[in-house]
Structures are given as C-alpha cells and as structure tokens.
PDB file of C-alpha atoms and ligand atoms in Angstrom:
ATOM      1  CA  UNK A   1       7.109  17.630 -12.323  1.00  0.00           C
ATOM      2  CA  UNK A   2      10.162  17.775 -10.070  1.00  0.00           C
ATOM      3  CA  UNK A   3      13.466  16.243 -11.146  1.00  0.00           C
ATOM      4  CA  UNK A   4      16.729  15.735  -9.340  1.00  0.00           C
ATOM      5  CA  UNK A   5      19.822  15.023 -11.416  1.00  0.00           C
ATOM      6  CA  UNK A   6      22.876  13.512  -9.756  1.00  0.00           C
ATOM      7  CA  UNK A   7      22.620  15.641  -6.679  1.00  0.00           C
ATOM      8  CA  UNK A   8      25.591  15.706  -4.380  1.00  0.00           C
ATOM      9  CA  UNK A   9      26.075  17.285  -0.986  1.00  0.00           C
ATOM     10  CA  UNK A  10      29.489  17.586   0.584  1.00  0.00           C
ATOM     11  CA  UNK A  11      29.707  18.292   4.307  1.00  0.00           C
ATOM     12  CA  UNK A  12      33.017  19.301   5.877  1.00  0.00           C
ATOM     13  CA  UNK A  13      32.815  18.246   9.515  1.00  0.00           C
ATOM     14  CA  UNK A  14      34.402  20.615  12.037  1.00  0.00           C
ATOM     15  CA  UNK A  15      37.912  19.712  13.180  1.00  0.00           C
ATOM     16  CA  UNK A  16      39.316  19.023   9.726  1.00  0.00           C
ATOM     17  CA  UNK A  17      37.959  15.456   9.445  1.00  0.00           C
ATOM     18  CA  UNK A  18      37.452  14.047   5.942  1.00  0.00           C
ATOM     19  CA  UNK A  19      34.384  15.451   4.193  1.00  0.00           C
ATOM     20  CA  UNK A  20      31.190  13.466   3.999  1.00  0.00           C
ATOM     21  CA  UNK A  21      29.897  13.194   0.439  1.00  0.00           C
ATOM     22  CA  UNK A  22      26.304  12.187  -0.139  1.00  0.00           C
ATOM     23  CA  UNK A  23      25.306  11.377  -3.717  1.00  0.00           C
ATOM     24  CA  UNK A  24      21.777  10.884  -4.999  1.00  0.00           C
ATOM     25  CA  UNK A  25      20.927   9.525  -8.416  1.00  0.00           C
ATOM     26  CA  UNK A  26      18.096  10.739 -10.584  1.00  0.00           C
ATOM     27  CA  UNK A  27      14.562  10.933  -9.282  1.00  0.00           C
ATOM     28  CA  UNK A  28      11.447  12.294 -10.936  1.00  0.00           C
ATOM     29  CA  UNK A  29       8.377  13.185  -8.899  1.00  0.00           C
ATOM     30  CA  UNK A  30       5.206  13.595 -10.933  1.00  0.00           C
ATOM     31  CA  UNK A  31       2.382  15.885  -9.796  1.00  0.00           C
ATOM     32  CA  UNK A  32       0.395  14.193  -6.995  1.00  0.00           C
ATOM     33  CA  UNK A  33       2.882  11.313  -6.792  1.00  0.00           C
ATOM     34  CA  UNK A  34       3.482   9.868  -3.315  1.00  0.00           C
ATOM     35  CA  UNK A  35       6.961   8.556  -2.582  1.00  0.00           C
ATOM     36  CA  UNK A  36       8.730   7.106   0.464  1.00  0.00           C
ATOM     37  CA  UNK A  37      12.386   8.127   0.814  1.00  0.00           C
ATOM     38  CA  UNK A  38      13.641   5.077   2.647  1.00  0.00           C
ATOM     39  CA  UNK A  39      16.947   4.638   4.416  1.00  0.00           C
ATOM     40  CA  UNK A  40      18.558   4.143   7.809  1.00  0.00           C
ATOM     41  CA  UNK A  41      19.646   7.006  10.050  1.00  0.00           C
ATOM     42  CA  UNK A  42      22.580   8.891   8.489  1.00  0.00           C
ATOM     43  CA  UNK A  43      21.785   7.790   4.931  1.00  0.00           C
ATOM     44  CA  UNK A  44      20.956  11.367   3.869  1.00  0.00           C
ATOM     45  CA  UNK A  45      17.148  11.539   3.976  1.00  0.00           C
ATOM     46  CA  UNK A  46      16.998  14.951   5.662  1.00  0.00           C
ATOM     47  CA  UNK A  47      19.702  16.301   3.354  1.00  0.00           C
ATOM     48  CA  UNK A  48      17.831  15.119   0.258  1.00  0.00           C
ATOM     49  CA  UNK A  49      14.489  16.578   1.418  1.00  0.00           C
ATOM     50  CA  UNK A  50      16.180  19.866   2.333  1.00  0.00           C
ATOM     51  CA  UNK A  51      17.774  20.138  -1.117  1.00  0.00           C
ATOM     52  CA  UNK A  52      14.478  19.326  -2.855  1.00  0.00           C
ATOM     53  CA  UNK A  53      12.762  21.899  -0.625  1.00  0.00           C
ATOM     54  CA  UNK A  54      15.361  24.482  -1.591  1.00  0.00           C
ATOM     55  CA  UNK A  55      16.574  25.007   2.005  1.00  0.00           C
ATOM     56  CA  UNK A  56      20.008  23.462   1.446  1.00  0.00           C
ATOM     57  CA  UNK A  57      22.107  24.162  -1.616  1.00  0.00           C
ATOM     58  CA  UNK A  58      23.563  21.107  -3.381  1.00  0.00           C
ATOM     59  CA  UNK A  59      27.348  20.989  -3.835  1.00  0.00           C
ATOM     60  CA  UNK A  60      26.738  19.745  -7.380  1.00  0.00           C
ATOM     61  CA  UNK A  61      23.807  18.717  -9.550  1.00  0.00           C
ATOM     62  CA  UNK A  62      20.466  20.380  -9.251  1.00  0.00           C
ATOM     63  CA  UNK A  63      16.730  20.271  -8.831  1.00  0.00           C
ATOM     64  CA  UNK A  64      14.344  21.402 -11.553  1.00  0.00           C
ATOM     65  CA  UNK A  65      10.661  22.129 -11.254  1.00  0.00           C
ATOM     66  CA  UNK A  66       8.689  21.972 -14.508  1.00  0.00           C
ATOM     67  CA  UNK A  67      12.017  22.233 -16.317  1.00  0.00           C
ATOM     68  CA  UNK A  68      13.210  25.354 -14.478  1.00  0.00           C
ATOM     69  CA  UNK A  69      15.990  25.439 -11.882  1.00  0.00           C
ATOM     70  CA  UNK A  70      14.615  25.271  -8.365  1.00  0.00           C
ATOM     71  CA  UNK A  71      14.702  27.333  -6.174  1.00  0.00           C
ATOM     72  CA  UNK A  72      16.391  29.588  -8.732  1.00  0.00           C
ATOM     73  CA  UNK A  73      18.566  32.597  -8.067  1.00  0.00           C
ATOM     74  CA  UNK A  74      18.433  34.156  -4.579  1.00  0.00           C
ATOM     75  CA  UNK A  75      15.545  36.603  -4.435  1.00  0.00           C
ATOM     76  CA  UNK A  76      13.915  35.193  -7.584  1.00  0.00           C
ATOM     77  CA  UNK A  77      10.936  34.021  -5.543  1.00  0.00           C
ATOM     78  CA  UNK A  78       9.541  35.603  -2.391  1.00  0.00           C
ATOM     79  CA  UNK A  79       9.631  33.574   0.821  1.00  0.00           C
ATOM     80  CA  UNK A  80       5.829  33.430   0.650  1.00  0.00           C
ATOM     81  CA  UNK A  81       5.825  32.102  -2.908  1.00  0.00           C
ATOM     82  CA  UNK A  82       8.313  29.402  -1.918  1.00  0.00           C
ATOM     83  CA  UNK A  83       6.359  28.488   1.210  1.00  0.00           C
ATOM     84  CA  UNK A  84       3.183  28.213  -0.829  1.00  0.00           C
ATOM     85  CA  UNK A  85       4.840  25.861  -3.239  1.00  0.00           C
ATOM     86  CA  UNK A  86       6.441  23.527  -0.689  1.00  0.00           C
ATOM     87  CA  UNK A  87       5.060  22.496   2.688  1.00  0.00           C
ATOM     88  CA  UNK A  88       7.542  20.944   5.095  1.00  0.00           C
ATOM     89  CA  UNK A  89       7.083  18.798   8.187  1.00  0.00           C
ATOM     90  CA  UNK A  90      10.535  19.263   9.702  1.00  0.00           C
ATOM     91  CA  UNK A  91      12.154  16.577  11.823  1.00  0.00           C
ATOM     92  CA  UNK A  92      12.619  19.224  14.557  1.00  0.00           C
ATOM     93  CA  UNK A  93       8.960  20.295  14.074  1.00  0.00           C
ATOM     94  CA  UNK A  94       9.839  24.023  14.363  1.00  0.00           C
ATOM     95  CA  UNK A  95       6.865  25.112  16.469  1.00  0.00           C
ATOM     96  CA  UNK A  96       7.242  28.549  18.070  1.00  0.00           C
ATOM     97  CA  UNK A  97       7.491  27.937  21.846  1.00  0.00           C
ATOM     98  CA  UNK A  98       5.802  31.168  22.991  1.00  0.00           C
ATOM     99  CA  UNK A  99       2.676  30.612  20.889  1.00  0.00           C
ATOM    100  CA  UNK A 100      -0.184  28.222  21.534  1.00  0.00           C
ATOM    101  CA  UNK A 101      -0.856  25.446  19.068  1.00  0.00           C
ATOM    102  CA  UNK A 102      -3.650  27.442  17.457  1.00  0.00           C
ATOM    103  CA  UNK A 103      -1.474  30.591  17.281  1.00  0.00           C
ATOM    104  CA  UNK A 104       1.348  28.581  15.700  1.00  0.00           C
ATOM    105  CA  UNK A 105      -0.931  27.529  12.881  1.00  0.00           C
ATOM    106  CA  UNK A 106      -2.419  31.017  12.705  1.00  0.00           C
ATOM    107  CA  UNK A 107       1.085  32.474  12.200  1.00  0.00           C
ATOM    108  CA  UNK A 108       1.735  29.961   9.418  1.00  0.00           C
ATOM    109  CA  UNK A 109      -1.632  30.839   7.843  1.00  0.00           C
ATOM    110  CA  UNK A 110      -0.797  34.556   7.924  1.00  0.00           C
ATOM    111  CA  UNK A 111       2.606  33.928   6.353  1.00  0.00           C
ATOM    112  CA  UNK A 112       0.954  31.951   3.564  1.00  0.00           C
ATOM    113  CA  UNK A 113      -1.627  34.727   3.093  1.00  0.00           C
ATOM    114  CA  UNK A 114      -4.531  32.373   3.870  1.00  0.00           C
ATOM    115  CA  UNK A 115      -7.903  34.104   3.988  1.00  0.00           C
ATOM    116  CA  UNK A 116     -10.392  32.698   6.515  1.00  0.00           C
ATOM    117  CA  UNK A 117      -7.724  30.566   8.192  1.00  0.00           C
ATOM    118  CA  UNK A 118      -9.679  29.950  11.392  1.00  0.00           C
ATOM    119  CA  UNK A 119     -11.964  27.094  10.226  1.00  0.00           C
ATOM    120  CA  UNK A 120      -9.137  25.542   8.186  1.00  0.00           C
ATOM    121  CA  UNK A 121      -6.898  25.460  11.279  1.00  0.00           C
ATOM    122  CA  UNK A 122      -9.627  23.981  13.476  1.00  0.00           C
ATOM    123  CA  UNK A 123     -10.409  21.298  10.911  1.00  0.00           C
ATOM    124  CA  UNK A 124      -6.750  20.348  10.452  1.00  0.00           C
ATOM    125  CA  UNK A 125      -6.135  20.094  14.214  1.00  0.00           C
ATOM    126  CA  UNK A 126      -9.333  18.098  14.635  1.00  0.00           C
ATOM    127  CA  UNK A 127      -8.296  15.645  11.944  1.00  0.00           C
ATOM    128  CA  UNK A 128      -5.034  14.866  13.755  1.00  0.00           C
ATOM    129  CA  UNK A 129      -6.838  14.464  17.088  1.00  0.00           C
ATOM    130  CA  UNK A 130      -5.758  17.791  18.634  1.00  0.00           C
ATOM    131  CA  UNK A 131      -9.097  19.617  18.821  1.00  0.00           C
ATOM    132  CA  UNK A 132      -8.787  19.788  22.620  1.00  0.00           C
ATOM    133  CA  UNK A 133      -5.232  21.146  22.619  1.00  0.00           C
ATOM    134  CA  UNK A 134      -5.688  24.467  20.807  1.00  0.00           C
ATOM    135  CA  UNK A 135      -4.574  26.666  23.717  1.00  0.00           C
ATOM    136  CA  UNK A 136      -1.633  24.511  24.786  1.00  0.00           C
ATOM    137  CA  UNK A 137       1.904  25.759  24.247  1.00  0.00           C
ATOM    138  CA  UNK A 138       4.274  23.300  22.530  1.00  0.00           C
ATOM    139  CA  UNK A 139       6.068  22.479  25.816  1.00  0.00           C
ATOM    140  CA  UNK A 140       2.701  21.466  27.320  1.00  0.00           C
ATOM    141  CA  UNK A 141       2.297  18.795  24.666  1.00  0.00           C
ATOM    142  CA  UNK A 142       3.898  15.409  24.202  1.00  0.00           C
ATOM    143  CA  UNK A 143       6.418  14.981  21.385  1.00  0.00           C
ATOM    144  CA  UNK A 144       3.814  12.935  19.505  1.00  0.00           C
ATOM    145  CA  UNK A 145       1.221  15.716  19.842  1.00  0.00           C
ATOM    146  CA  UNK A 146       3.761  18.274  18.605  1.00  0.00           C
ATOM    147  CA  UNK A 147       4.498  16.000  15.678  1.00  0.00           C
ATOM    148  CA  UNK A 148       0.813  15.804  14.787  1.00  0.00           C
ATOM    149  CA  UNK A 149       0.581  19.608  15.067  1.00  0.00           C
ATOM    150  CA  UNK A 150       3.455  20.027  12.603  1.00  0.00           C
ATOM    151  CA  UNK A 151       1.646  17.734  10.169  1.00  0.00           C
ATOM    152  CA  UNK A 152      -1.582  19.748  10.583  1.00  0.00           C
ATOM    153  CA  UNK A 153       0.360  22.944   9.833  1.00  0.00           C
ATOM    154  CA  UNK A 154       1.505  21.512   6.488  1.00  0.00           C
ATOM    155  CA  UNK A 155      -2.157  20.877   5.605  1.00  0.00           C
ATOM    156  CA  UNK A 156      -3.231  24.524   5.733  1.00  0.00           C
ATOM    157  CA  UNK A 157      -2.391  25.285   2.133  1.00  0.00           C
ATOM    158  CA  UNK A 158      -2.647  23.267  -1.113  1.00  0.00           C
ATOM    159  CA  UNK A 159       1.122  23.078  -1.634  1.00  0.00           C
ATOM    160  CA  UNK A 160       2.379  21.529  -4.852  1.00  0.00           C
ATOM    161  CA  UNK A 161       4.750  19.414  -2.788  1.00  0.00           C
ATOM    162  CA  UNK A 162       4.722  18.264   0.833  1.00  0.00           C
ATOM    163  CA  UNK A 163       8.002  17.096   2.318  1.00  0.00           C
ATOM    164  CA  UNK A 164       7.610  15.149   5.556  1.00  0.00           C
ATOM    165  CA  UNK A 165      10.757  14.179   7.443  1.00  0.00           C
ATOM    166  CA  UNK A 166      10.089  11.095   9.596  1.00  0.00           C
ATOM    167  CA  UNK A 167       6.582  12.322  10.460  1.00  0.00           C
ATOM    168  CA  UNK A 168       5.777   9.214  12.505  1.00  0.00           C
ATOM    169  CA  UNK A 169       9.073   8.950  14.417  1.00  0.00           C
ATOM    170  CA  UNK A 170       7.599   9.737  17.858  1.00  0.00           C
ATOM    171  CA  UNK A 171       4.229   8.107  17.406  1.00  0.00           C
ATOM    172  CA  UNK A 172       2.719   4.825  18.516  1.00  0.00           C
ATOM    173  CA  UNK A 173       1.221   2.633  15.809  1.00  0.00           C
ATOM    174  CA  UNK A 174      -2.300   4.049  16.131  1.00  0.00           C
ATOM    175  CA  UNK A 175      -1.146   7.653  15.837  1.00  0.00           C
ATOM    176  CA  UNK A 176       1.385   6.773  13.118  1.00  0.00           C
ATOM    177  CA  UNK A 177      -1.466   5.286  11.077  1.00  0.00           C
ATOM    178  CA  UNK A 178      -3.636   8.340  11.783  1.00  0.00           C
ATOM    179  CA  UNK A 179      -0.891  10.723  10.640  1.00  0.00           C
ATOM    180  CA  UNK A 180      -0.119   8.736   7.481  1.00  0.00           C
ATOM    181  CA  UNK A 181      -3.840   8.495   6.602  1.00  0.00           C
ATOM    182  CA  UNK A 182      -4.122  12.234   7.148  1.00  0.00           C
ATOM    183  CA  UNK A 183      -0.996  13.083   5.094  1.00  0.00           C
ATOM    184  CA  UNK A 184      -1.971  10.811   2.211  1.00  0.00           C
ATOM    185  CA  UNK A 185      -5.609  11.963   2.193  1.00  0.00           C
ATOM    186  CA  UNK A 186      -4.668  15.626   2.472  1.00  0.00           C
ATOM    187  CA  UNK A 187      -2.134  15.340  -0.376  1.00  0.00           C
ATOM    188  CA  UNK A 188      -4.777  13.629  -2.548  1.00  0.00           C
ATOM    189  CA  UNK A 189      -7.406  16.271  -1.702  1.00  0.00           C
ATOM    190  CA  UNK A 190      -4.997  19.122  -2.452  1.00  0.00           C
ATOM    191  CA  UNK A 191      -3.374  17.493  -5.499  1.00  0.00           C
ATOM    192  CA  UNK A 192       0.024  17.739  -3.739  1.00  0.00           C
ATOM    193  CA  UNK A 193       2.972  15.480  -4.424  1.00  0.00           C
ATOM    194  CA  UNK A 194       4.145  13.883  -1.168  1.00  0.00           C
ATOM    195  CA  UNK A 195       7.655  12.820  -0.199  1.00  0.00           C
ATOM    196  CA  UNK A 196       7.998  11.059   3.153  1.00  0.00           C
ATOM    197  CA  UNK A 197      11.414  10.266   4.640  1.00  0.00           C
ATOM    198  CA  UNK A 198      11.177   7.220   6.854  1.00  0.00           C
ATOM    199  CA  UNK A 199      12.920   4.115   8.111  1.00  0.00           C
ATOM    200  CA  UNK A 200       9.650   2.535   9.206  1.00  0.00           C
ATOM    201  CA  UNK A 201       8.716  -0.411   6.921  1.00  0.00           C
ATOM    202  CA  UNK A 202       5.015   0.001   7.762  1.00  0.00           C
ATOM    203  CA  UNK A 203       5.092   3.633   6.644  1.00  0.00           C
ATOM    204  CA  UNK A 204       6.881   2.622   3.416  1.00  0.00           C
ATOM    205  CA  UNK A 205       4.070   0.144   2.737  1.00  0.00           C
ATOM    206  CA  UNK A 206       1.444   2.880   2.886  1.00  0.00           C
ATOM    207  CA  UNK A 207       3.056   4.765  -0.020  1.00  0.00           C
ATOM    208  CA  UNK A 208       2.909   3.573  -3.639  1.00  0.00           C
ATOM    209  CA  UNK A 209       6.552   4.391  -4.605  1.00  0.00           C
ATOM    210  CA  UNK A 210       9.865   4.121  -2.866  1.00  0.00           C
ATOM    211  CA  UNK A 211      13.271   5.745  -3.359  1.00  0.00           C
ATOM    212  CA  UNK A 212      15.936   3.800  -1.452  1.00  0.00           C
ATOM    213  CA  UNK A 213      18.995   5.349   0.166  1.00  0.00           C
ATOM    214  CA  UNK A 214      21.418   2.661   1.309  1.00  0.00           C
ATOM    215  CA  UNK A 215      23.349   3.048   4.552  1.00  0.00           C
ATOM    216  CA  UNK A 216      26.387   5.256   4.168  1.00  0.00           C
ATOM    217  CA  UNK A 217      29.352   2.922   3.786  1.00  0.00           C
ATOM    218  CA  UNK A 218      32.148   5.313   2.885  1.00  0.00           C
ATOM    219  CA  UNK A 219      32.796   8.607   4.626  1.00  0.00           C
ATOM    220  CA  UNK A 220      35.478   9.902   2.277  1.00  0.00           C
ATOM    221  CA  UNK A 221      35.877  10.425  -1.455  1.00  0.00           C
ATOM    222  CA  UNK A 222      32.809  10.446  -3.625  1.00  0.00           C
ATOM    223  CA  UNK A 223      30.571   7.716  -2.297  1.00  0.00           C
ATOM    224  CA  UNK A 224      27.548   7.628  -4.552  1.00  0.00           C
ATOM    225  CA  UNK A 225      24.416   6.000  -3.395  1.00  0.00           C
ATOM    226  CA  UNK A 226      22.080   4.568  -5.915  1.00  0.00           C
ATOM    227  CA  UNK A 227      18.414   5.359  -5.681  1.00  0.00           C
ATOM    228  CA  UNK A 228      15.767   3.368  -7.467  1.00  0.00           C
ATOM    229  CA  UNK A 229      12.195   4.377  -7.920  1.00  0.00           C
ATOM    230  CA  UNK A 230      10.168   1.372  -8.940  1.00  0.00           C
ATOM    231  CA  UNK A 231       6.932   2.164 -10.706  1.00  0.00           C
ATOM    232  CA  UNK A 232       3.711   2.310  -8.730  1.00  0.00           C
TER     233      UNK A 232
HETATM  234  P1  ADP B 301      19.274  11.067   7.795  1.00  0.00           P
HETATM  235  O1  ADP B 301      18.212  12.113   7.763  1.00  0.00           O
HETATM  236  O2  ADP B 301      19.017   9.917   6.846  1.00  0.00           O
HETATM  237  O3  ADP B 301      19.536  10.568   9.187  1.00  0.00           O
HETATM  238  P2  ADP B 301      21.110  13.271   7.265  1.00  0.00           P
HETATM  239  O4  ADP B 301      20.811  13.853   5.941  1.00  0.00           O
HETATM  240  O5  ADP B 301      20.619  13.984   8.470  1.00  0.00           O
HETATM  241  O6  ADP B 301      20.649  11.741   7.262  1.00  0.00           O
HETATM  242  O7  ADP B 301      22.681  13.125   7.413  1.00  0.00           O
HETATM  243  C1  ADP B 301      23.480  12.353   6.500  1.00  0.00           C
HETATM  244  C2  ADP B 301      24.934  12.488   6.915  1.00  0.00           C
HETATM  245  O8  ADP B 301      25.370  13.838   6.718  1.00  0.00           O
HETATM  246  C3  ADP B 301      25.183  12.167   8.381  1.00  0.00           C
HETATM  247  O9  ADP B 301      26.393  11.456   8.469  1.00  0.00           O
HETATM  248  C4  ADP B 301      25.278  13.518   9.030  1.00  0.00           C
HETATM  249  O10 ADP B 301      26.114  13.486  10.151  1.00  0.00           O
HETATM  250  C5  ADP B 301      25.876  14.396   7.933  1.00  0.00           C
HETATM  251  N1  ADP B 301      25.400  15.768   8.047  1.00  0.00           N
HETATM  252  C6  ADP B 301      24.116  16.188   7.945  1.00  0.00           C
HETATM  253  N2  ADP B 301      24.037  17.534   8.087  1.00  0.00           N
HETATM  254  C7  ADP B 301      25.305  17.980   8.323  1.00  0.00           C
HETATM  255  C8  ADP B 301      25.902  19.268   8.547  1.00  0.00           C
HETATM  256  N3  ADP B 301      25.155  20.377   8.567  1.00  0.00           N
HETATM  257  N4  ADP B 301      27.246  19.324   8.733  1.00  0.00           N
HETATM  258  C9  ADP B 301      27.998  18.211   8.685  1.00  0.00           C
HETATM  259  N5  ADP B 301      27.513  16.960   8.455  1.00  0.00           N
HETATM  260  C10 ADP B 301      26.191  16.835   8.289  1.00  0.00           C
HETATM  261 MG1   MG B 302      16.931  12.849   9.196  1.00  0.00          MG
END
C-alpha cells in the first residue's frame, strides 16, 4: 500500500523567476491497483511519478510504503533493492545508446540480479513486437520502437510498482493499444501496482482508476491542485 500525503514540489526556475509550486492531495495505491495519472502537459505528472518513485525529493509532505517513509534515509536501501521495488518507464526512455536493444535489457537484468534473463528478455521483446530488432542500437530504431523497448525493460522483474510516464506518447493507435495491453497484463501477471501518466483519453479508459491533475493555473504562491481518485 503506497500513500502520498499532501505532497508539494517547489521548483525555482533559473534567472530568479517566481518559483513554481506543484501540490498534490492525498492518494492511496493498493497492491495491484491500476491508476491513470491524468493531466495536460505541465500539470506535474512527471514530477508526481518521480516523487512516488523516490527519484525526486518532495519539498514538503511525503510518500509512505506499507506505513514506512519511502524511499527512506539516503543509503537505507541499495540501488538494486529500490530498482526491484519500482520499475520505471521514463518519458526520455533512458536506453543506453552504445548497446543493442537486447544488451540494454541484459544490462537491466544484471542490475536487478535476474537469473536466466535471456528467455525473459526475448519473451518481453516479442510481446511488444520487437523480436526482430534485438541487435539494433537505439538510434537505429524509431521513437515508437524505443518506447516499446523501454516498456519491455520494465517487464523483466515482478516490481511491486510500475510507473509509466506517457508510455504511448509516440505510438500510433495500434501500438498504443498493444503497449497498454502489455503493461496491464504484465502488471496483473506480476501482481504489480501500475501508475500511468497520460493525457490520452483512450489510455485513461483502459485503466480502472484515475487521479486527475488540473492544468497549472497559478505559477506563484502555493497553488494546490486537487486530485480525486474515484473508486474502481
Ligand atoms: P508534466 O509531466 O505533466 O508535463 P512536469 O512534472 O514535467 O509536468 O512539470 C510540471 C511543471 O514543473 C512545469 O511547469 C515544468 O516546467 C516545471 N518543472 C519540472 N521540472 C522542473 C525542474 N527540474 N526545474 C524547474 N521547473 C521544473
Ligand atoms: Mg511529463
């Protein structure tokens, strides 16, 4: 069970402009729950996912995981233990340019300490339609193919939580449906909770719950945006 309580992130833009304050009301994510984080560009989706993932420190408020502060004090958890807990499909995809697609997933598998990664990698790439692209480097692939590869990478380990930041942004409808089917099915198979940031109404419809982030209206002071999580 993951809870956020009145999270706030304050960004000070360079050049001395007024700070941007993003506020997020309470949200509880139950084990295996699947939630869309919905909002237009600039509403704070990436910031919220990064704070829940433990990559960005909130300015105030906090995240708890099974009642304990997450990610805890620096050094409390090894990088491997954190990576096993949370899988992330980053908006920038973060594939290593000098490695082939297969080697990228192999490196992730090694970091996670996956035994027998080879068949798991092949199966994941096959399921996102990339079985014939194993030896390609990221720059030899389309943006959509790279996006599908990043989703496959998140499927290598049964993470407790998968955070996917606009995982269908570069995809046509057919591939967007394929990726969402894959993400949802993989999360169900692995018993992972799934949080998908998106502004695509069709993606929102595929997920049973929704947490809304309204467009940012105020750039100064303490603008608080209200999030609601209707029941499934
Ligand atoms: P979204 O993912 O919904 O597009 P973001 O979380 O990326 O929203 O950004 C929300 C707001 O915070 C934007 O106005 C953005 O410019 C600002 N922001 C995000 N990251 C930073 C940063 N590192 N420094 C300054 N401002 C930032
Ligand atoms: Mg974003």
